[in-house]
Structures are given as structure tokens and as C-alpha cells.
PDB file of N, CA and C in Angstrom:
ATOM      1  N   MET X   1       0.845  -1.179   0.000  1.00  0.00           N
ATOM      2  CA  MET X   1       0.000   0.000   0.000  1.00  0.00           C
ATOM      3  C   MET X   1       0.892   1.245   0.000  1.00  0.00           C
ATOM      4  N   ALA X   2       0.593   2.152  -0.893  1.00  0.00           N
ATOM      5  CA  ALA X   2       1.368   3.388  -0.979  1.00  0.00           C
ATOM      6  C   ALA X   2       1.024   4.301   0.184  1.00  0.00           C
ATOM      7  N   SER X   3       2.032   4.923   0.712  1.00  0.00           N
ATOM      8  CA  SER X   3       1.783   5.863   1.795  1.00  0.00           C
ATOM      9  C   SER X   3       1.984   7.281   1.287  1.00  0.00           C
ATOM     10  N   ARG X   4       1.404   8.170   1.994  1.00  0.00           N
ATOM     11  CA  ARG X   4       1.525   9.584   1.645  1.00  0.00           C
ATOM     12  C   ARG X   4       2.919  10.085   1.980  1.00  0.00           C
ATOM     13  N   SER X   5       3.482  10.890   1.100  1.00  0.00           N
ATOM     14  CA  SER X   5       4.797  11.439   1.398  1.00  0.00           C
ATOM     15  C   SER X   5       4.688  12.433   2.559  1.00  0.00           C
ATOM     16  N   PRO X   6       5.726  12.527   3.363  1.00  0.00           N
ATOM     17  CA  PRO X   6       5.651  13.430   4.517  1.00  0.00           C
ATOM     18  C   PRO X   6       5.560  14.894   4.079  1.00  0.00           C
ATOM     19  N   GLN X   7       4.873  15.671   4.877  1.00  0.00           N
ATOM     20  CA  GLN X   7       4.769  17.106   4.604  1.00  0.00           C
ATOM     21  C   GLN X   7       5.802  17.818   5.469  1.00  0.00           C
ATOM     22  N   HIS X   8       6.665  18.549   4.815  1.00  0.00           N
ATOM     23  CA  HIS X   8       7.717  19.259   5.534  1.00  0.00           C
ATOM     24  C   HIS X   8       7.278  20.696   5.755  1.00  0.00           C
ATOM     25  N   ARG X   9       7.104  21.037   6.989  1.00  0.00           N
ATOM     26  CA  ARG X   9       6.662  22.384   7.350  1.00  0.00           C
ATOM     27  C   ARG X   9       7.650  22.970   8.340  1.00  0.00           C
ATOM     28  N   PRO X  10       7.964  24.256   8.193  1.00  0.00           N
ATOM     29  CA  PRO X  10       8.887  24.876   9.135  1.00  0.00           C
ATOM     30  C   PRO X  10       8.286  24.944  10.539  1.00  0.00           C
ATOM     31  N   ALA X  11       9.147  25.035  11.516  1.00  0.00           N
ATOM     32  CA  ALA X  11       8.696  25.151  12.906  1.00  0.00           C
ATOM     33  C   ALA X  11       7.803  26.373  13.053  1.00  0.00           C
ATOM     34  N   GLY X  12       6.698  26.223  13.748  1.00  0.00           N
ATOM     35  CA  GLY X  12       5.773  27.330  13.966  1.00  0.00           C
ATOM     36  C   GLY X  12       4.763  27.528  12.847  1.00  0.00           C
ATOM     37  N   TRP X  13       4.762  26.646  11.839  1.00  0.00           N
ATOM     38  CA  TRP X  13       3.828  26.770  10.723  1.00  0.00           C
ATOM     39  C   TRP X  13       2.402  26.555  11.192  1.00  0.00           C
ATOM     40  N   LYS X  14       1.489  27.372  10.697  1.00  0.00           N
ATOM     41  CA  LYS X  14       0.059  27.219  10.981  1.00  0.00           C
ATOM     42  C   LYS X  14      -0.691  27.371   9.667  1.00  0.00           C
ATOM     43  N   PRO X  15      -1.810  26.668   9.504  1.00  0.00           N
ATOM     44  CA  PRO X  15      -2.586  26.871   8.283  1.00  0.00           C
ATOM     45  C   PRO X  15      -3.159  28.282   8.243  1.00  0.00           C
ATOM     46  N   ALA X  16      -3.411  28.754   7.044  1.00  0.00           N
ATOM     47  CA  ALA X  16      -3.985  30.096   6.892  1.00  0.00           C
ATOM     48  C   ALA X  16      -5.370  30.138   7.527  1.00  0.00           C
ATOM     49  N   PRO X  17      -5.763  31.269   8.115  1.00  0.00           N
ATOM     50  CA  PRO X  17      -7.107  31.368   8.677  1.00  0.00           C
ATOM     51  C   PRO X  17      -8.144  31.222   7.574  1.00  0.00           C
ATOM     52  N   LYS X  18      -9.317  30.722   7.938  1.00  0.00           N
ATOM     53  CA  LYS X  18     -10.366  30.465   6.953  1.00  0.00           C
ATOM     54  C   LYS X  18     -10.757  31.730   6.206  1.00  0.00           C
ATOM     55  N   TYR X  19     -10.864  32.847   6.907  1.00  0.00           N
ATOM     56  CA  TYR X  19     -11.239  34.113   6.282  1.00  0.00           C
ATOM     57  C   TYR X  19     -10.077  35.089   6.455  1.00  0.00           C
ATOM     58  N   ALA X  20      -9.077  34.942   5.599  1.00  0.00           N
ATOM     59  CA  ALA X  20      -7.866  35.743   5.732  1.00  0.00           C
ATOM     60  C   ALA X  20      -8.093  37.200   5.341  1.00  0.00           C
ATOM     61  N   ASP X  21      -9.067  37.474   4.488  1.00  0.00           N
ATOM     62  CA  ASP X  21      -9.317  38.833   4.018  1.00  0.00           C
ATOM     63  C   ASP X  21     -10.126  39.585   5.071  1.00  0.00           C
ATOM     64  N   PRO X  22      -9.561  40.598   5.724  1.00  0.00           N
ATOM     65  CA  PRO X  22     -10.290  41.298   6.785  1.00  0.00           C
ATOM     66  C   PRO X  22     -11.535  42.023   6.280  1.00  0.00           C
ATOM     67  N   LEU X  23     -11.613  42.306   4.979  1.00  0.00           N
ATOM     68  CA  LEU X  23     -12.804  42.979   4.460  1.00  0.00           C
ATOM     69  C   LEU X  23     -13.993  42.037   4.377  1.00  0.00           C
ATOM     70  N   HIS X  24     -13.761  40.729   4.341  1.00  0.00           N
ATOM     71  CA  HIS X  24     -14.849  39.776   4.205  1.00  0.00           C
ATOM     72  C   HIS X  24     -15.115  38.982   5.479  1.00  0.00           C
ATOM     73  N   ARG X  25     -14.301  39.129   6.471  1.00  0.00           N
ATOM     74  CA  ARG X  25     -14.445  38.351   7.694  1.00  0.00           C
ATOM     75  C   ARG X  25     -15.785  38.630   8.395  1.00  0.00           C
ATOM     76  N   HIS X  26     -16.268  39.850   8.367  1.00  0.00           N
ATOM     77  CA  HIS X  26     -17.459  40.196   9.139  1.00  0.00           C
ATOM     78  C   HIS X  26     -18.757  39.700   8.517  1.00  0.00           C
ATOM     79  N   TYR X  27     -18.739  39.162   7.304  1.00  0.00           N
ATOM     80  CA  TYR X  27     -19.972  38.704   6.672  1.00  0.00           C
ATOM     81  C   TYR X  27     -20.578  37.492   7.378  1.00  0.00           C
ATOM     82  N   HIS X  28     -19.841  36.871   8.254  1.00  0.00           N
ATOM     83  CA  HIS X  28     -20.336  35.692   8.951  1.00  0.00           C
ATOM     84  C   HIS X  28     -20.744  35.999  10.392  1.00  0.00           C
ATOM     85  N   THR X  29     -20.871  37.272  10.717  1.00  0.00           N
ATOM     86  CA  THR X  29     -21.241  37.647  12.086  1.00  0.00           C
ATOM     87  C   THR X  29     -22.742  37.885  12.197  1.00  0.00           C
ATOM     88  N   LYS X  30     -23.202  37.848  13.412  1.00  0.00           N
ATOM     89  CA  LYS X  30     -24.615  38.108  13.675  1.00  0.00           C
ATOM     90  C   LYS X  30     -24.982  39.545  13.315  1.00  0.00           C
ATOM     91  N   ALA X  31     -24.073  40.483  13.563  1.00  0.00           N
ATOM     92  CA  ALA X  31     -24.325  41.894  13.247  1.00  0.00           C
ATOM     93  C   ALA X  31     -24.554  42.073  11.749  1.00  0.00           C
ATOM     94  N   TRP X  32     -23.706  41.423  10.902  1.00  0.00           N
ATOM     95  CA  TRP X  32     -23.901  41.543   9.461  1.00  0.00           C
ATOM     96  C   TRP X  32     -25.225  40.910   9.036  1.00  0.00           C
ATOM     97  N   GLN X  33     -25.583  39.781   9.632  1.00  0.00           N
ATOM     98  CA  GLN X  33     -26.844  39.129   9.270  1.00  0.00           C
ATOM     99  C   GLN X  33     -28.042  40.033   9.585  1.00  0.00           C
ATOM    100  N   GLN X  34     -27.951  40.796  10.669  1.00  0.00           N
ATOM    101  CA  GLN X  34     -29.031  41.745  10.994  1.00  0.00           C
ATOM    102  C   GLN X  34     -29.093  42.874   9.971  1.00  0.00           C
ATOM    103  N   ILE X  35     -27.934  43.389   9.569  1.00  0.00           N
ATOM    104  CA  ILE X  35     -27.891  44.440   8.541  1.00  0.00           C
ATOM    105  C   ILE X  35     -28.466  43.890   7.240  1.00  0.00           C
ATOM    106  N   ARG X  36     -28.058  42.681   6.880  1.00  0.00           N
ATOM    107  CA  ARG X  36     -28.523  42.043   5.648  1.00  0.00           C
ATOM    108  C   ARG X  36     -30.047  41.900   5.644  1.00  0.00           C
ATOM    109  N   GLN X  37     -30.606  41.458   6.756  1.00  0.00           N
ATOM    110  CA  GLN X  37     -32.059  41.301   6.845  1.00  0.00           C
ATOM    111  C   GLN X  37     -32.765  42.654   6.734  1.00  0.00           C
ATOM    112  N   ALA X  38     -32.162  43.703   7.280  1.00  0.00           N
ATOM    113  CA  ALA X  38     -32.755  45.043   7.176  1.00  0.00           C
ATOM    114  C   ALA X  38     -32.771  45.520   5.720  1.00  0.00           C
ATOM    115  N   VAL X  39     -31.705  45.230   4.969  1.00  0.00           N
ATOM    116  CA  VAL X  39     -31.645  45.621   3.553  1.00  0.00           C
ATOM    117  C   VAL X  39     -32.682  44.836   2.749  1.00  0.00           C
ATOM    118  N   ILE X  40     -32.804  43.546   3.025  1.00  0.00           N
ATOM    119  CA  ILE X  40     -33.784  42.713   2.319  1.00  0.00           C
ATOM    120  C   ILE X  40     -35.193  43.230   2.579  1.00  0.00           C
ATOM    121  N   ALA X  41     -35.496  43.566   3.834  1.00  0.00           N
ATOM    122  CA  ALA X  41     -36.827  44.085   4.175  1.00  0.00           C
ATOM    123  C   ALA X  41     -37.064  45.442   3.508  1.00  0.00           C
ATOM    124  N   ARG X  42     -36.076  46.318   3.564  1.00  0.00           N
ATOM    125  CA  ARG X  42     -36.225  47.641   2.968  1.00  0.00           C
ATOM    126  C   ARG X  42     -36.476  47.555   1.464  1.00  0.00           C
ATOM    127  N   ASP X  43     -35.756  46.682   0.771  1.00  0.00           N
ATOM    128  CA  ASP X  43     -35.870  46.566  -0.678  1.00  0.00           C
ATOM    129  C   ASP X  43     -36.946  45.574  -1.113  1.00  0.00           C
ATOM    130  N   GLY X  44     -37.699  45.053  -0.163  1.00  0.00           N
ATOM    131  CA  GLY X  44     -38.816  44.168  -0.480  1.00  0.00           C
ATOM    132  C   GLY X  44     -38.412  42.849  -1.105  1.00  0.00           C
ATOM    133  N   GLY X  45     -37.170  42.410  -0.877  1.00  0.00           N
ATOM    134  CA  GLY X  45     -36.707  41.136  -1.415  1.00  0.00           C
ATOM    135  C   GLY X  45     -36.476  41.158  -2.922  1.00  0.00           C
ATOM    136  N   ARG X  46     -36.467  42.345  -3.528  1.00  0.00           N
ATOM    137  CA  ARG X  46     -36.311  42.481  -4.980  1.00  0.00           C
ATOM    138  C   ARG X  46     -34.994  43.153  -5.315  1.00  0.00           C
ATOM    139  N   CYS X  47     -34.395  42.723  -6.417  1.00  0.00           N
ATOM    140  CA  CYS X  47     -33.163  43.327  -6.927  1.00  0.00           C
ATOM    141  C   CYS X  47     -33.452  44.788  -7.280  1.00  0.00           C
ATOM    142  N   THR X  48     -32.601  45.682  -6.855  1.00  0.00           N
ATOM    143  CA  THR X  48     -32.815  47.110  -7.125  1.00  0.00           C
ATOM    144  C   THR X  48     -32.495  47.475  -8.566  1.00  0.00           C
ATOM    145  N   VAL X  49     -31.896  46.553  -9.335  1.00  0.00           N
ATOM    146  CA  VAL X  49     -31.557  46.822 -10.728  1.00  0.00           C
ATOM    147  C   VAL X  49     -32.650  46.308 -11.656  1.00  0.00           C
ATOM    148  N   CYS X  50     -32.968  45.001 -11.570  1.00  0.00           N
ATOM    149  CA  CYS X  50     -33.918  44.401 -12.516  1.00  0.00           C
ATOM    150  C   CYS X  50     -35.272  44.078 -11.897  1.00  0.00           C
ATOM    151  N   ARG X  51     -35.414  44.270 -10.600  1.00  0.00           N
ATOM    152  CA  ARG X  51     -36.643  44.014  -9.835  1.00  0.00           C
ATOM    153  C   ARG X  51     -36.986  42.532  -9.734  1.00  0.00           C
ATOM    154  N   GLY X  52     -36.066  41.642 -10.089  1.00  0.00           N
ATOM    155  CA  GLY X  52     -36.250  40.207  -9.890  1.00  0.00           C
ATOM    156  C   GLY X  52     -35.968  39.858  -8.438  1.00  0.00           C
ATOM    157  N   PRO X  53     -36.120  38.589  -8.056  1.00  0.00           N
ATOM    158  CA  PRO X  53     -35.823  38.196  -6.672  1.00  0.00           C
ATOM    159  C   PRO X  53     -34.347  38.449  -6.349  1.00  0.00           C
ATOM    160  N   GLY X  54     -34.096  39.144  -5.265  1.00  0.00           N
ATOM    161  CA  GLY X  54     -32.726  39.476  -4.874  1.00  0.00           C
ATOM    162  C   GLY X  54     -32.260  38.620  -3.726  1.00  0.00           C
ATOM    163  N   ASN X  55     -30.967  38.342  -3.687  1.00  0.00           N
ATOM    164  CA  ASN X  55     -30.414  37.545  -2.596  1.00  0.00           C
ATOM    165  C   ASN X  55     -29.021  37.981  -2.164  1.00  0.00           C
ATOM    166  N   THR X  56     -28.477  39.016  -2.786  1.00  0.00           N
ATOM    167  CA  THR X  56     -27.118  39.464  -2.481  1.00  0.00           C
ATOM    168  C   THR X  56     -27.136  40.930  -2.066  1.00  0.00           C
ATOM    169  N   VAL X  57     -26.569  41.220  -0.908  1.00  0.00           N
ATOM    170  CA  VAL X  57     -26.457  42.609  -0.464  1.00  0.00           C
ATOM    171  C   VAL X  57     -25.158  43.161  -1.032  1.00  0.00           C
ATOM    172  N   ASP X  58     -25.257  44.261  -1.738  1.00  0.00           N
ATOM    173  CA  ASP X  58     -24.131  44.858  -2.447  1.00  0.00           C
ATOM    174  C   ASP X  58     -23.803  46.228  -1.860  1.00  0.00           C
ATOM    175  N   HIS X  59     -22.515  46.517  -1.735  1.00  0.00           N
ATOM    176  CA  HIS X  59     -22.085  47.853  -1.330  1.00  0.00           C
ATOM    177  C   HIS X  59     -22.096  48.758  -2.556  1.00  0.00           C
ATOM    178  N   ILE X  60     -22.769  49.873  -2.490  1.00  0.00           N
ATOM    179  CA  ILE X  60     -22.800  50.824  -3.599  1.00  0.00           C
ATOM    180  C   ILE X  60     -21.399  51.386  -3.791  1.00  0.00           C
ATOM    181  N   ARG X  61     -20.811  51.869  -2.723  1.00  0.00           N
ATOM    182  CA  ARG X  61     -19.401  52.274  -2.738  1.00  0.00           C
ATOM    183  C   ARG X  61     -18.640  51.199  -1.973  1.00  0.00           C
ATOM    184  N   GLU X  62     -17.710  50.539  -2.638  1.00  0.00           N
ATOM    185  CA  GLU X  62     -16.997  49.411  -2.047  1.00  0.00           C
ATOM    186  C   GLU X  62     -16.266  49.807  -0.759  1.00  0.00           C
ATOM    187  N   VAL X  63     -16.178  48.867   0.166  1.00  0.00           N
ATOM    188  CA  VAL X  63     -15.496  49.105   1.434  1.00  0.00           C
ATOM    189  C   VAL X  63     -14.035  49.469   1.177  1.00  0.00           C
ATOM    190  N   ARG X  64     -13.403  48.788   0.230  1.00  0.00           N
ATOM    191  CA  ARG X  64     -11.979  49.075  -0.054  1.00  0.00           C
ATOM    192  C   ARG X  64     -11.782  50.470  -0.614  1.00  0.00           C
ATOM    193  N   ASP X  65     -12.871  51.089  -1.115  1.00  0.00           N
ATOM    194  CA  ASP X  65     -12.806  52.452  -1.642  1.00  0.00           C
ATOM    195  C   ASP X  65     -13.357  53.475  -0.658  1.00  0.00           C
ATOM    196  N   GLY X  66     -13.528  53.069   0.591  1.00  0.00           N
ATOM    197  CA  GLY X  66     -13.982  53.988   1.622  1.00  0.00           C
ATOM    198  C   GLY X  66     -15.458  53.881   1.964  1.00  0.00           C
ATOM    199  N   GLY X  67     -16.172  52.928   1.375  1.00  0.00           N
ATOM    200  CA  GLY X  67     -17.589  52.729   1.686  1.00  0.00           C
ATOM    201  C   GLY X  67     -17.774  52.105   3.057  1.00  0.00           C
ATOM    202  N   THR X  68     -18.990  52.176   3.563  1.00  0.00           N
ATOM    203  CA  THR X  68     -19.296  51.633   4.886  1.00  0.00           C
ATOM    204  C   THR X  68     -20.434  50.630   4.788  1.00  0.00           C
ATOM    205  N   ASP X  69     -20.786  50.053   5.930  1.00  0.00           N
ATOM    206  CA  ASP X  69     -21.917  49.136   6.008  1.00  0.00           C
ATOM    207  C   ASP X  69     -23.205  49.853   6.385  1.00  0.00           C
ATOM    208  N   ALA X  70     -23.241  51.168   6.205  1.00  0.00           N
ATOM    209  CA  ALA X  70     -24.466  51.930   6.491  1.00  0.00           C
ATOM    210  C   ALA X  70     -25.558  51.503   5.507  1.00  0.00           C
ATOM    211  N   LEU X  71     -26.798  51.471   5.972  1.00  0.00           N
ATOM    212  CA  LEU X  71     -27.910  51.058   5.108  1.00  0.00           C
ATOM    213  C   LEU X  71     -27.989  51.903   3.844  1.00  0.00           C
ATOM    214  N   SER X  72     -27.594  53.160   3.925  1.00  0.00           N
ATOM    215  CA  SER X  72     -27.644  54.031   2.745  1.00  0.00           C
ATOM    216  C   SER X  72     -26.598  53.640   1.690  1.00  0.00           C
ATOM    217  N   ASN X  73     -25.617  52.817   2.059  1.00  0.00           N
ATOM    218  CA  ASN X  73     -24.589  52.374   1.128  1.00  0.00           C
ATOM    219  C   ASN X  73     -24.812  50.931   0.675  1.00  0.00           C
ATOM    220  N   LEU X  74     -25.929  50.335   1.036  1.00  0.00           N
ATOM    221  CA  LEU X  74     -26.212  48.943   0.702  1.00  0.00           C
ATOM    222  C   LEU X  74     -27.472  48.834  -0.134  1.00  0.00           C
ATOM    223  N   ARG X  75     -27.491  47.834  -1.020  1.00  0.00           N
ATOM    224  CA  ARG X  75     -28.686  47.574  -1.818  1.00  0.00           C
ATOM    225  C   ARG X  75     -28.751  46.078  -2.095  1.00  0.00           C
ATOM    226  N   LEU X  76     -29.947  45.613  -2.400  1.00  0.00           N
ATOM    227  CA  LEU X  76     -30.161  44.210  -2.693  1.00  0.00           C
ATOM    228  C   LEU X  76     -30.059  43.984  -4.195  1.00  0.00           C
ATOM    229  N   MET X  77     -29.364  42.919  -4.582  1.00  0.00           N
ATOM    230  CA  MET X  77     -29.216  42.591  -5.994  1.00  0.00           C
ATOM    231  C   MET X  77     -29.386  41.088  -6.185  1.00  0.00           C
ATOM    232  N   CYS X  78     -29.782  40.706  -7.390  1.00  0.00           N
ATOM    233  CA  CYS X  78     -29.823  39.284  -7.736  1.00  0.00           C
ATOM    234  C   CYS X  78     -28.403  38.874  -8.153  1.00  0.00           C
ATOM    235  N   GLY X  79     -28.145  37.589  -8.207  1.00  0.00           N
ATOM    236  CA  GLY X  79     -26.821  37.088  -8.571  1.00  0.00           C
ATOM    237  C   GLY X  79     -26.337  37.572  -9.932  1.00  0.00           C
ATOM    238  N   PRO X  80     -27.158  37.456 -11.006  1.00  0.00           N
ATOM    239  CA  PRO X  80     -26.694  37.906 -12.317  1.00  0.00           C
ATOM    240  C   PRO X  80     -26.358  39.406 -12.366  1.00  0.00           C
ATOM    241  N   CYS X  81     -27.181  40.247 -11.755  1.00  0.00           N
ATOM    242  CA  CYS X  81     -26.889  41.692 -11.745  1.00  0.00           C
ATOM    243  C   CYS X  81     -25.620  41.976 -10.945  1.00  0.00           C
ATOM    244  N   HIS X  82     -25.442  41.272  -9.834  1.00  0.00           N
ATOM    245  CA  HIS X  82     -24.259  41.463  -9.006  1.00  0.00           C
ATOM    246  C   HIS X  82     -23.009  41.043  -9.784  1.00  0.00           C
ATOM    247  N   ASN X  83     -23.082  39.934 -10.503  1.00  0.00           N
ATOM    248  CA  ASN X  83     -21.932  39.489 -11.294  1.00  0.00           C
ATOM    249  C   ASN X  83     -21.634  40.464 -12.436  1.00  0.00           C
ATOM    250  N   ARG X  84     -22.660  41.029 -13.055  1.00  0.00           N
ATOM    251  CA  ARG X  84     -22.419  42.032 -14.104  1.00  0.00           C
ATOM    252  C   ARG X  84     -21.732  43.252 -13.519  1.00  0.00           C
ATOM    253  N   ARG X  85     -22.172  43.678 -12.351  1.00  0.00           N
ATOM    254  CA  ARG X  85     -21.586  44.855 -11.706  1.00  0.00           C
ATOM    255  C   ARG X  85     -20.112  44.657 -11.395  1.00  0.00           C
ATOM    256  N   HIS X  86     -19.775  43.465 -10.976  1.00  0.00           N
ATOM    257  CA  HIS X  86     -18.395  43.195 -10.560  1.00  0.00           C
ATOM    258  C   HIS X  86     -17.595  42.451 -11.609  1.00  0.00           C
ATOM    259  N   GLY X  87     -18.026  42.478 -12.834  1.00  0.00           N
ATOM    260  CA  GLY X  87     -17.241  41.892 -13.922  1.00  0.00           C
ATOM    261  C   GLY X  87     -17.050  40.400 -13.819  1.00  0.00           C
ATOM    262  N   GLY X  88     -18.061  39.676 -13.330  1.00  0.00           N
ATOM    263  CA  GLY X  88     -17.951  38.233 -13.225  1.00  0.00           C
ATOM    264  C   GLY X  88     -17.120  37.767 -12.054  1.00  0.00           C
ATOM    265  N   ARG X  89     -16.684  38.685 -11.220  1.00  0.00           N
ATOM    266  CA  ARG X  89     -15.845  38.365 -10.074  1.00  0.00           C
ATOM    267  C   ARG X  89     -16.647  37.665  -9.000  1.00  0.00           C
ATOM    268  N   GLY X  90     -17.976  37.815  -9.036  1.00  0.00           N
ATOM    269  CA  GLY X  90     -18.833  37.166  -8.062  1.00  0.00           C
ATOM    270  C   GLY X  90     -18.797  37.854  -6.724  1.00  0.00           C
ATOM    271  N   GLY X  91     -19.143  37.120  -5.693  1.00  0.00           N
ATOM    272  CA  GLY X  91     -19.157  37.696  -4.361  1.00  0.00           C
ATOM    273  C   GLY X  91     -20.467  37.431  -3.691  1.00  0.00           C
ATOM    274  N   ARG X  92     -20.619  37.926  -2.426  1.00  0.00           N
ATOM    275  CA  ARG X  92     -21.827  37.713  -1.655  1.00  0.00           C
ATOM    276  C   ARG X  92     -22.746  38.881  -1.787  1.00  0.00           C
TER     277      ARG X  92
END
């Protein structure tokens, strides 16, 4: 039976954290889920672009460009509209 070759790791090596990007780490918190639900309720569950069913909360001004998680900077979008906005890059 073939065995797995040993993995050589330097002393003190640790695997990368699951959410290494600090801009995306907060999407899994209870606070973000409350903000998300408020945006869904405000926008009536509809995409603000095509008025189809929405499921993705989008930052109007990106966080990396100085945007915030304020309700006035968030809108609900469907997956296809969100992907068009971000050039197929996807996202939540």
C-alpha cells in the first residue's frame, strides 16, 4: 500500500485562517446578518436593478474604496446583476 509522502513544514507553521481577508471576515457575524435582513426588508426582497428576486447585499461604494456598512450604502441585488456589476468576479 502506498503511503503519503511526509509534509515538511517549518517550525511554527500554521494553516492560513479560513477568512484571511479582513474585508470579508465580518460577513459571517450576527451583526452583518441583521444588517442584511434590514436591507432585504427595505428593498422588499427584490433586486434594485432588474426588480427580480434578490439575494445578495451589495455595497454601492466598495469598502476598499472607503464605503461603509451603512444602510444608505447597501442595496439588494440578484446574482446575475451582481456578477455584471463586478465583472464576473462574483461575491456575496
